[in-house]
Amino acid sequence: MDLGLAGRSIVVTGGSSGIGLATARLLLDEGAVVTICGRNPARLAVAEAALDSDHLHVARTDVLAACDAARLIVSTVERTGRLDGVAAVAGQGCHGSLLELDPSVVVDEVAGKLLGLLNIVRPAITELRASGGSIVALAAPTGLEPDPKMGAVGVGRAALANAIQALALELAADNVRVNAVGVGVTDTPRQQRRHAHSGSERSYKDWLATEVDQRRTPLARAGQPGEVAAAIAYLLSPKSSFTTGAVLDVTGGHRSQ
């Protein structure tokens, strides 16, 4: 399907690996001009080589730093002349219960989730209003249905879910759409790092299958980054022009415990 993204300028945060990288690849395939950013220069270099496109720009950026994020938006607009969409994919989570983790960790989770969205969206608003653009963030079931084992990240996701809804309402009059893609267990480098740090003697495949089972995923498998990317691209595109404030579920039917 032609999503109508050809020539559109889109920023993808966290674009050096996993869901962000898959999103950038799909957007480039659709003819978009894509800017990806991340904090790790080595991963960015690998991503740039893998994507190998004249329509790609790569920038080392920490979206948790407002000045960094603002510079990224300014440079993108200077280079492309416009901005049509932002995919706020960057982020990570700290697993653990609210009673086990230091309260400062919980506060950091909330701050990280909100800053990862707001720092990139705020400097982009003027251009997005001009283009009637789209903002897409990532959500998760634990943002609405708490899981005690994921208390900190769940609180952060709940704050993010509220922010997405608030932005959708605030920007609707400007024809700027704000949506999210709900993700469950997804086979990404982040999950591979979790497995490596877990000390588990099981293979990554078996460990991931256990994660899927513990999350009660009806489709009984982990999602793939490309499956999430397809939903992000749709919400960024004019094909979803009458959709805002929505969460498109790509969790395999995941339900929180």
CSV table of C-alpha atoms in Angstrom, one decimal:
chain,number,residue,atom,x,y,z
A,1,MET,CA,0.0,0.0,0.0
A,2,ASP,CA,1.2,3.5,-0.8
A,3,LEU,CA,0.9,5.4,2.4
A,4,GLY,CA,1.4,8.8,0.8
A,5,LEU,CA,4.6,9.5,2.7
A,6,ALA,CA,6.8,10.3,-0.4
A,7,GLY,CA,8.7,13.5,0.1
A,8,ARG,CA,7.6,14.0,3.7
A,9,SER,CA,10.1,14.9,6.3
A,10,ILE,CA,10.0,12.7,9.5
A,11,VAL,CA,12.1,12.5,12.6
A,12,VAL,CA,12.5,9.1,14.3
A,13,THR,CA,14.1,9.2,17.8
A,14,GLY,CA,15.8,6.0,18.9
A,15,GLY,CA,16.3,5.2,15.2
A,16,SER,CA,19.6,3.4,15.5
A,17,SER,CA,18.2,0.0,16.5
A,18,GLY,CA,15.1,-2.1,17.1
A,19,ILE,CA,11.7,-0.5,16.5
A,20,GLY,CA,13.2,2.9,15.6
A,21,LEU,CA,15.5,1.4,13.0
A,22,ALA,CA,12.7,-0.7,11.5
A,23,THR,CA,10.5,2.4,11.4
A,24,ALA,CA,13.2,4.4,9.6
A,25,ARG,CA,13.6,1.6,7.0
A,26,LEU,CA,9.9,1.4,6.3
A,27,LEU,CA,9.6,5.2,6.0
A,28,LEU,CA,12.5,5.3,3.6
A,29,ASP,CA,10.9,2.5,1.5
A,30,GLU,CA,7.8,4.7,1.4
A,31,GLY,CA,9.8,7.6,-0.1
A,32,ALA,CA,10.0,9.7,3.0
A,33,VAL,CA,13.0,11.9,4.0
A,34,VAL,CA,14.1,10.5,7.4
A,35,THR,CA,16.2,11.9,10.2
A,36,ILE,CA,17.2,9.3,12.8
A,37,CYS,CA,18.9,10.1,16.1
A,38,GLY,CA,20.4,8.3,19.1
A,39,ARG,CA,23.0,8.7,21.8
A,40,ASN,CA,25.3,5.9,20.7
A,41,PRO,CA,27.6,6.9,17.8
A,42,ALA,CA,28.6,3.3,17.0
A,43,ARG,CA,25.0,2.1,16.7
A,44,LEU,CA,24.2,5.2,14.6
A,45,ALA,CA,27.0,4.4,12.2
A,46,VAL,CA,25.8,0.8,11.9
A,47,ALA,CA,22.3,2.0,11.3
A,48,GLU,CA,23.4,4.5,8.7
A,49,ALA,CA,25.3,1.8,6.8
A,50,ALA,CA,22.4,-0.6,7.0
A,51,LEU,CA,19.8,1.9,5.7
A,52,ASP,CA,22.1,3.2,3.0
A,53,SER,CA,19.9,6.0,1.7
A,54,ASP,CA,20.4,9.4,0.2
A,55,HIS,CA,17.1,10.4,1.9
A,56,LEU,CA,18.5,9.6,5.4
A,57,HIS,CA,20.2,12.0,7.8
A,58,VAL,CA,21.8,10.7,11.0
A,59,ALA,CA,22.4,12.9,14.1
A,60,ARG,CA,23.8,12.0,17.5
A,61,THR,CA,21.2,13.4,19.9
A,62,ASP,CA,20.2,13.0,23.5
A,63,VAL,CA,16.4,13.7,23.4
A,64,LEU,CA,16.4,13.9,27.2
A,65,ALA,CA,18.4,17.1,26.8
A,66,ALA,CA,16.0,19.9,25.6
A,67,CYS,CA,18.8,21.8,23.8
A,68,ASP,CA,19.9,18.7,21.9
A,69,ALA,CA,16.4,17.9,20.8
A,70,ALA,CA,15.8,21.5,19.7
A,71,ARG,CA,19.0,21.5,17.6
A,72,LEU,CA,17.9,18.3,15.9
A,73,ILE,CA,14.5,19.9,14.9
A,74,VAL,CA,16.2,23.1,13.6
A,75,SER,CA,18.7,21.2,11.5
A,76,THR,CA,16.1,18.9,10.1
A,77,VAL,CA,13.9,21.8,9.0
A,78,GLU,CA,16.9,23.7,7.6
A,79,ARG,CA,17.9,20.7,5.5
A,80,THR,CA,14.5,19.5,4.3
A,81,GLY,CA,12.5,22.7,4.4
A,82,ARG,CA,9.7,21.2,6.3
A,83,LEU,CA,8.7,18.7,9.1
A,84,ASP,CA,5.7,16.4,8.7
A,85,GLY,CA,6.0,13.9,11.5
A,86,VAL,CA,7.8,12.8,14.6
A,87,ALA,CA,8.1,9.2,15.8
A,88,ALA,CA,9.1,9.3,19.4
A,89,VAL,CA,10.5,5.8,19.8
A,90,ALA,CA,13.6,6.4,22.0
A,91,GLY,CA,13.3,5.1,25.5
A,92,GLN,CA,14.1,2.4,28.0
A,93,GLY,CA,12.6,1.0,31.1
A,94,CYS,CA,13.7,-0.2,34.5
A,95,HIS,CA,11.9,-3.3,35.6
A,96,GLY,CA,11.1,-3.8,39.3
A,97,SER,CA,8.4,-3.2,41.8
A,98,LEU,CA,7.6,0.2,43.4
A,99,LEU,CA,8.7,-1.1,46.8
A,100,GLU,CA,12.0,-2.7,45.6
A,101,LEU,CA,13.3,0.2,43.7
A,102,ASP,CA,14.6,3.5,45.1
A,103,PRO,CA,11.9,6.2,44.7
A,104,SER,CA,14.4,8.2,42.7
A,105,VAL,CA,14.4,5.5,40.0
A,106,VAL,CA,10.6,5.8,39.7
A,107,VAL,CA,10.9,9.5,39.4
A,108,ASP,CA,13.5,9.1,36.7
A,109,GLU,CA,11.2,6.7,34.8
A,110,VAL,CA,8.5,9.2,34.7
A,111,ALA,CA,10.8,12.0,33.7
A,112,GLY,CA,12.5,9.9,31.0
A,113,LYS,CA,9.2,9.0,29.4
A,114,LEU,CA,7.9,12.5,29.4
A,115,LEU,CA,11.1,14.2,28.3
A,116,GLY,CA,11.6,11.8,25.5
A,117,LEU,CA,8.3,13.0,24.0
A,118,LEU,CA,8.0,16.6,25.1
A,119,ASN,CA,11.6,17.7,24.3
A,120,ILE,CA,11.2,16.6,20.7
A,121,VAL,CA,7.6,17.7,20.2
A,122,ARG,CA,7.8,21.2,21.7
A,123,PRO,CA,10.4,22.6,19.2
A,124,ALA,CA,8.6,20.8,16.3
A,125,ILE,CA,5.1,22.2,16.9
A,126,THR,CA,5.4,25.3,14.7
A,127,GLU,CA,6.4,23.2,11.7
A,128,LEU,CA,3.9,20.4,12.4
A,129,ARG,CA,1.1,23.0,12.6
A,130,ALA,CA,2.2,24.3,9.2
A,131,SER,CA,2.2,20.9,7.6
A,132,GLY,CA,-0.8,19.4,9.5
A,133,GLY,CA,1.7,16.8,10.8
A,134,SER,CA,1.5,13.7,13.0
A,135,ILE,CA,3.2,12.7,16.2
A,136,VAL,CA,3.4,9.0,17.2
A,137,ALA,CA,4.8,7.7,20.5
A,138,LEU,CA,5.0,4.2,22.0
A,139,ALA,CA,2.6,3.0,24.7
A,140,ALA,CA,2.2,-0.3,26.6
A,141,PRO,CA,-0.5,-2.1,28.4
A,142,THR,CA,1.2,-1.6,31.8
A,143,GLY,CA,0.5,2.1,31.4
A,144,LEU,CA,-3.2,1.4,32.0
A,145,GLU,CA,-3.2,-2.0,33.8
A,146,PRO,CA,-0.4,-2.0,36.4
A,147,ASP,CA,1.9,-5.0,36.8
A,148,PRO,CA,3.6,-5.1,40.2
A,149,LYS,CA,6.8,-6.5,38.7
A,150,MET,CA,7.0,-3.5,36.4
A,151,GLY,CA,5.8,-0.9,38.8
A,152,ALA,CA,8.3,1.9,37.9
A,153,VAL,CA,8.1,1.6,34.1
A,154,GLY,CA,4.3,1.3,34.4
A,155,VAL,CA,4.1,4.6,36.3
A,156,GLY,CA,6.2,6.2,33.6
A,157,ARG,CA,4.0,4.7,30.9
A,158,ALA,CA,0.9,5.9,32.6
A,159,ALA,CA,2.2,9.5,32.7
A,160,LEU,CA,3.2,9.2,29.0
A,161,ALA,CA,-0.3,7.9,28.1
A,162,ASN,CA,-1.9,10.9,29.8
A,163,ALA,CA,0.5,13.2,28.0
A,164,ILE,CA,-0.4,11.7,24.6
A,165,GLN,CA,-4.1,12.2,25.2
A,166,ALA,CA,-3.5,15.8,26.5
A,167,LEU,CA,-1.5,16.7,23.4
A,168,ALA,CA,-4.0,15.1,21.1
A,169,LEU,CA,-6.8,17.3,22.6
A,170,GLU,CA,-4.6,20.4,22.6
A,171,LEU,CA,-3.4,20.1,19.0
A,172,ALA,CA,-6.6,18.9,17.4
A,173,ALA,CA,-7.6,22.4,16.4
A,174,ASP,CA,-4.3,22.8,14.6
A,175,ASN,CA,-4.9,19.6,12.6
A,176,VAL,CA,-1.9,18.0,14.3
A,177,ARG,CA,-2.6,14.4,15.2
A,178,VAL,CA,-1.1,12.6,18.2
A,179,ASN,CA,-1.4,8.9,18.6
A,180,ALA,CA,0.5,5.9,20.1
A,181,VAL,CA,1.3,2.4,19.2
A,182,GLY,CA,0.9,-0.1,22.1
A,183,VAL,CA,3.7,-2.6,22.2
A,184,GLY,CA,4.1,-5.8,24.2
A,185,VAL,CA,7.1,-8.2,24.2
A,186,THR,CA,9.0,-7.4,21.0
A,187,ASP,CA,12.2,-9.1,19.8
A,188,THR,CA,14.6,-6.2,19.9
A,189,PRO,CA,18.3,-5.6,20.9
A,190,ARG,CA,16.9,-4.2,24.1
A,191,GLN,CA,15.4,-7.6,25.0
A,192,GLN,CA,18.7,-9.3,24.0
A,193,ARG,CA,20.5,-7.0,26.5
A,194,ARG,CA,17.9,-7.8,29.2
A,195,HIS,CA,18.6,-11.5,28.6
A,196,ALA,CA,22.3,-11.0,28.8
A,197,HIS,CA,22.1,-9.0,32.0
A,198,SER,CA,19.6,-11.5,33.6
A,199,GLY,CA,22.3,-14.2,34.1
A,200,SER,CA,19.9,-16.8,32.8
A,201,GLU,CA,21.4,-20.0,31.6
A,202,ARG,CA,18.5,-20.4,29.1
A,203,SER,CA,19.0,-19.6,25.5
A,204,TYR,CA,17.7,-16.2,24.4
A,205,LYS,CA,15.0,-17.9,22.4
A,206,ASP,CA,13.7,-19.9,25.5
A,207,TRP,CA,14.1,-16.8,27.7
A,208,LEU,CA,12.0,-14.7,25.3
A,209,ALA,CA,9.3,-17.4,25.1
A,210,THR,CA,9.0,-17.3,28.9
A,211,GLU,CA,8.6,-13.6,28.8
A,212,VAL,CA,5.8,-14.0,26.2
A,213,ASP,CA,4.1,-16.6,28.4
A,214,GLN,CA,4.4,-14.5,31.6
A,215,ARG,CA,2.8,-11.5,29.8
A,216,ARG,CA,-0.1,-13.7,28.8
A,217,THR,CA,0.3,-13.0,25.1
A,218,PRO,CA,-2.6,-14.8,23.2
A,219,LEU,CA,-0.6,-15.0,19.9
A,220,ALA,CA,2.0,-16.8,21.9
A,221,ARG,CA,5.1,-15.2,20.3
A,222,ALA,CA,7.1,-12.0,20.5
A,223,GLY,CA,6.4,-9.3,18.1
A,224,GLN,CA,8.9,-8.2,15.5
A,225,PRO,CA,10.1,-4.6,15.1
A,226,GLY,CA,8.8,-4.4,11.6
A,227,GLU,CA,5.3,-5.2,12.8
A,228,VAL,CA,5.4,-2.2,15.2
A,229,ALA,CA,7.0,-0.1,12.5
A,230,ALA,CA,4.1,-0.7,10.1
A,231,ALA,CA,1.6,0.7,12.7
A,232,ILE,CA,3.8,3.7,13.3
A,233,ALA,CA,4.1,4.5,9.6
A,234,TYR,CA,0.4,4.2,9.2
A,235,LEU,CA,-0.3,6.7,12.0
A,236,LEU,CA,2.3,9.1,10.5
A,237,SER,CA,0.7,8.9,7.1
A,238,PRO,CA,-2.3,10.7,5.6
A,239,LYS,CA,-4.1,7.4,5.5
A,240,SER,CA,-4.9,7.9,9.2
A,241,SER,CA,-6.0,11.5,8.7
A,242,PHE,CA,-9.1,11.1,11.0
A,243,THR,CA,-7.3,9.4,13.8
A,244,THR,CA,-6.0,11.2,16.9
A,245,GLY,CA,-5.7,10.3,20.6
A,246,ALA,CA,-5.7,6.6,19.7
A,247,VAL,CA,-3.6,3.7,20.8
A,248,LEU,CA,-3.1,1.2,18.0
A,249,ASP,CA,-2.5,-2.2,19.7
A,250,VAL,CA,0.5,-4.2,18.4
A,251,THR,CA,0.9,-6.5,21.4
A,252,GLY,CA,-0.2,-9.8,20.2
A,253,GLY,CA,-3.3,-9.5,22.4
A,254,HIS,CA,-1.1,-9.0,25.5
A,255,ARG,CA,-2.9,-8.6,28.8
A,256,SER,CA,-1.2,-7.4,32.0
A,257,GLN,CA,-1.3,-9.6,35.0
